[in-house]
Coordinates of C-alpha atoms in Angstrom, one line a residue:
Chain S
A54 CA -1.3 10.3 3.1
Q55 CA 0.3 7.0 2.0
T56 CA -1.3 5.6 -1.2
V57 CA -0.5 1.9 -2.7
T58 CA -1.2 1.1 -6.3
Q59 CA -1.4 -2.2 -7.9
S60 CA -2.0 -1.8 -11.6
Q61 CA -2.4 -5.5 -12.3
P62 CA -6.1 -6.7 -11.3
E63 CA -5.2 -10.3 -12.9
M64 CA -2.1 -12.0 -13.8
S65 CA -1.7 -15.8 -14.9
V66 CA 1.5 -17.9 -14.8
Q67 CA 2.5 -21.4 -16.0
E68 CA 3.3 -23.9 -13.2
A69 CA 7.2 -23.8 -12.6
E70 CA 7.5 -20.4 -14.4
T71 CA 8.1 -17.1 -13.0
V72 CA 5.8 -14.1 -12.6
T73 CA 6.2 -10.8 -11.3
L74 CA 3.6 -8.4 -9.7
S75 CA 3.8 -4.9 -9.7
C76 CA 3.1 -2.2 -7.0
T77 CA 4.0 1.5 -6.6
Y78 CA 3.5 3.4 -3.4
D79 CA 3.7 7.0 -2.3
T80 CA 4.7 8.5 1.0
S81 CA 6.2 11.3 2.3
E82 CA 8.0 9.3 5.2
S83 CA 11.4 8.3 5.0
D84 CA 11.0 5.4 7.5
Y85 CA 8.5 2.7 6.5
Y86 CA 8.0 -0.9 5.7
L87 CA 6.6 -2.7 2.6
F88 CA 4.8 -5.9 2.6
W89 CA 3.2 -8.6 0.2
Y90 CA 0.4 -10.3 1.7
K91 CA -1.2 -13.5 0.1
Q92 CA -4.9 -14.2 0.2
P93 CA -6.0 -17.8 -0.7
P94 CA -9.8 -18.7 -1.2
S95 CA -9.7 -19.7 2.7
R96 CA -9.5 -15.6 2.9
Q97 CA -6.9 -15.5 5.5
M98 CA -4.3 -13.2 4.7
I99 CA -0.8 -14.5 5.2
L100 CA 2.6 -12.3 5.2
V101 CA 4.5 -13.5 2.2
I102 CA 7.6 -11.1 2.4
R103 CA 8.4 -7.6 3.9
Q104 CA 11.0 -5.0 3.2
E105 CA 12.5 -2.2 5.4
A106 CA 12.9 0.9 3.7
Y107 CA 16.1 1.9 4.9
K108 CA 17.7 -1.5 3.7
Q109 CA 19.0 -1.5 0.1
Q110 CA 19.4 -5.2 -0.1
N111 CA 16.0 -6.8 -1.6
A112 CA 14.2 -9.2 0.8
T113 CA 14.1 -12.8 -0.3
E114 CA 12.1 -15.5 1.2
N115 CA 12.6 -18.9 -0.6
R116 CA 10.6 -18.7 -4.1
F117 CA 9.6 -15.1 -3.3
S118 CA 11.7 -12.0 -3.9
V119 CA 11.3 -8.3 -4.3
N120 CA 12.6 -5.6 -6.3
F121 CA 12.6 -2.6 -4.2
Q122 CA 13.1 0.6 -6.1
K123 CA 13.1 3.3 -3.5
A124 CA 13.5 6.5 -5.6
A125 CA 10.9 5.1 -8.1
K126 CA 8.7 4.0 -5.1
S127 CA 8.4 0.8 -6.8
F128 CA 8.1 -2.6 -4.8
S129 CA 7.4 -5.6 -7.1
L130 CA 7.1 -9.2 -6.1
K131 CA 8.8 -12.1 -8.2
I132 CA 7.6 -15.7 -7.7
S133 CA 9.8 -18.2 -8.9
D134 CA 9.0 -21.7 -9.8
S135 CA 5.4 -21.0 -9.5
Q136 CA 3.4 -23.7 -7.8
L137 CA -0.5 -24.4 -7.8
G138 CA -0.5 -23.2 -4.3
D139 CA 0.4 -19.8 -5.0
A140 CA -2.8 -19.1 -6.7
A141 CA -4.4 -16.3 -4.6
M142 CA -5.0 -12.7 -4.4
Y143 CA -1.9 -10.8 -3.5
F144 CA -1.8 -7.4 -1.9
C145 CA 0.8 -4.9 -1.5
A146 CA 0.8 -2.7 1.7
S147 CA 2.8 0.0 3.1
Q148 CA 3.2 0.8 6.7
T149 CA 4.5 4.1 8.3
N150 CA 6.5 4.1 11.5
Y151 CA 5.9 7.5 12.7
G152 CA 2.9 10.0 13.2
G153 CA -0.7 9.7 13.7
S154 CA -1.0 6.6 11.4
Q155 CA 2.1 5.0 12.9
G156 CA 1.6 1.3 12.3
N157 CA -1.2 1.3 10.2
L158 CA -1.2 -1.2 6.8
I159 CA -2.3 0.6 3.9
F160 CA -3.3 -1.7 1.2
G161 CA -3.4 -1.8 -2.7
K162 CA -6.4 -3.2 -4.5
G163 CA -4.7 -6.4 -5.1
T164 CA -3.8 -8.9 -8.0
K165 CA -5.4 -12.1 -8.7
L166 CA -2.8 -14.4 -9.5
S167 CA -3.7 -17.9 -11.4
V168 CA -1.5 -20.6 -11.7
K169 CA -2.2 -23.0 -14.7
P170 CA -0.9 -26.6 -14.5
Chain O
E166 CA -4.1 -21.5 12.1
T167 CA -2.4 -18.2 12.7
G168 CA -4.1 -18.0 16.3
V169 CA -6.7 -15.3 15.0
T170 CA -10.3 -16.5 15.1
Q171 CA -13.2 -14.9 13.7
T172 CA -16.8 -15.7 14.3
P173 CA -19.3 -16.2 12.7
R174 CA -17.7 -17.0 9.2
H175 CA -20.8 -16.2 7.6
L176 CA -23.6 -13.5 8.6
V177 CA -26.9 -12.5 6.7
M178 CA -28.8 -9.8 8.3
G179 CA -31.5 -7.7 7.7
M180 CA -31.3 -3.7 7.8
T181 CA -33.2 -3.4 11.1
N182 CA -31.1 -6.2 12.9
K183 CA -28.5 -5.9 15.5
K184 CA -25.7 -8.3 15.4
S185 CA -22.0 -8.5 16.5
L186 CA -18.8 -9.9 15.1
K187 CA -16.2 -11.5 17.3
C188 CA -12.4 -11.7 17.0
E189 CA -10.3 -13.5 19.4
Q190 CA -6.4 -13.8 19.4
H191 CA -4.2 -16.2 21.2
L192 CA -1.0 -14.6 20.3
G193 CA -0.4 -12.4 23.2
H194 CA -0.9 -9.4 21.0
N195 CA -1.7 -5.8 22.6
A196 CA -3.1 -4.5 19.2
M197 CA -6.1 -5.4 17.3
Y198 CA -7.7 -4.0 14.1
W199 CA -10.9 -4.2 12.1
Y200 CA -10.7 -3.9 8.3
K201 CA -13.6 -4.0 5.5
Q202 CA -12.8 -5.7 2.5
S203 CA -14.9 -4.8 -0.4
A204 CA -14.9 -6.1 -4.0
K205 CA -12.4 -4.2 -6.4
K206 CA -11.7 -1.7 -3.4
P207 CA -8.2 -1.8 -1.2
L208 CA -8.6 -3.1 2.4
E209 CA -10.0 -0.1 4.5
L210 CA -8.7 0.2 8.1
M211 CA -12.0 0.8 10.4
F212 CA -10.6 0.7 13.9
V213 CA -7.4 0.3 15.8
Y214 CA -7.0 -0.8 19.4
N215 CA -3.6 -0.7 21.3
F216 CA -3.6 -1.9 24.8
K217 CA -7.6 -1.8 24.7
E218 CA -7.7 1.9 24.1
Q219 CA -9.0 2.8 20.9
T220 CA -6.3 4.9 19.1
E221 CA -8.1 5.3 15.6
N222 CA -11.5 5.7 14.0
N223 CA -11.4 6.0 10.4
S224 CA -14.4 8.0 9.9
V225 CA -16.6 4.9 10.2
P226 CA -20.3 5.3 10.3
S227 CA -21.7 5.1 13.9
R228 CA -23.7 2.0 12.7
F229 CA -20.5 0.3 13.5
S230 CA -19.5 0.3 17.1
P231 CA -16.2 -1.4 18.2
E232 CA -15.7 -2.9 21.7
C233 CA -12.4 -4.2 23.1
P234 CA -13.0 -5.5 26.4
N235 CA -9.3 -7.0 26.8
S236 CA -6.5 -7.4 24.6
S237 CA -7.4 -10.9 23.4
H238 CA -10.8 -9.8 22.3
L239 CA -12.4 -7.5 19.9
F240 CA -15.9 -7.2 18.8
L241 CA -17.8 -5.1 16.0
H242 CA -21.4 -4.4 17.1
L243 CA -23.6 -3.7 13.9
H244 CA -26.9 -2.0 13.9
T245 CA -29.2 -0.7 11.1
L246 CA -26.8 -1.6 8.4
Q247 CA -27.2 -0.6 4.6
P248 CA -26.6 -3.2 1.8
E249 CA -23.4 -1.3 0.9
D250 CA -21.9 -2.7 4.0
S251 CA -21.9 -5.8 2.8
A252 CA -18.3 -7.0 2.7
L253 CA -15.6 -9.3 4.3
Y254 CA -14.6 -7.9 7.7
L255 CA -11.2 -9.0 8.6
C256 CA -9.8 -8.8 12.2
A257 CA -6.0 -8.6 12.8
S258 CA -3.6 -8.3 15.6
S259 CA 0.1 -7.5 16.1
Q260 CA 2.4 -7.1 18.9
E261 CA 1.4 -3.6 19.4
R262 CA 0.8 -0.6 17.3
G263 CA 3.9 0.6 15.7
R264 CA 6.9 -0.1 13.7
D265 CA 8.0 -3.3 12.5
T266 CA 5.0 -5.0 13.9
E267 CA 3.8 -8.0 11.7
A268 CA -0.2 -8.3 11.7
F269 CA -1.7 -11.7 11.7
F270 CA -5.1 -12.1 10.3
G271 CA -8.3 -14.1 10.9
Q272 CA -10.3 -15.7 8.0
G273 CA -13.0 -13.0 8.2
T274 CA -16.7 -12.8 8.5
R275 CA -18.7 -12.6 4.9
L276 CA -21.3 -10.3 5.9
T277 CA -24.3 -9.9 3.6
V278 CA -27.0 -7.2 4.4
V279 CA -30.5 -7.7 2.9

């Protein structure tokens, strides 16, 4: 079974600074995807970034980038030049591509990010 | 607006009531999902429908009954709920169930059982 662990219930960052959110996961699969979702107060989950496990290159999406360490099963999210609009809950998720749970997203408990002006 | 709409946004119901949550997607997707989001817990996958067929029931109590009449609509029928069922219920859709499919979420229904 897949599990996703986010060890930081809350994080805070100063506007324009950089913050890193941690995520570790456990899976027996070799082919899977990893995601970071953002949930603002509006409650709508929005995909921030995703990483294919077979790609060694870390995914980047504008100010958002990941540090994917496959051997360590670690998938952290770095937010650069933080903006007030980045304040939200951030969820790490994994998705396996085979077996009975194919396609299912497995989420961590989330990290609440606050951005200070 | 991501194309997944959930109604109602908020619902308060008694333990003996019967109510339904509705989800509608306008993205042409074939897979739809119900998730339960409780405080301080990971999102829990409840049900998965792929091409209108239920492909997963994650040991959900029978007081929750899903219905998927077509690929665009998904319902969650509720009856004789318990206070611990109070949570945010999120609907999502994806092109189809499987690899490399991005899920799009609705804004959820905040359910309170009294």
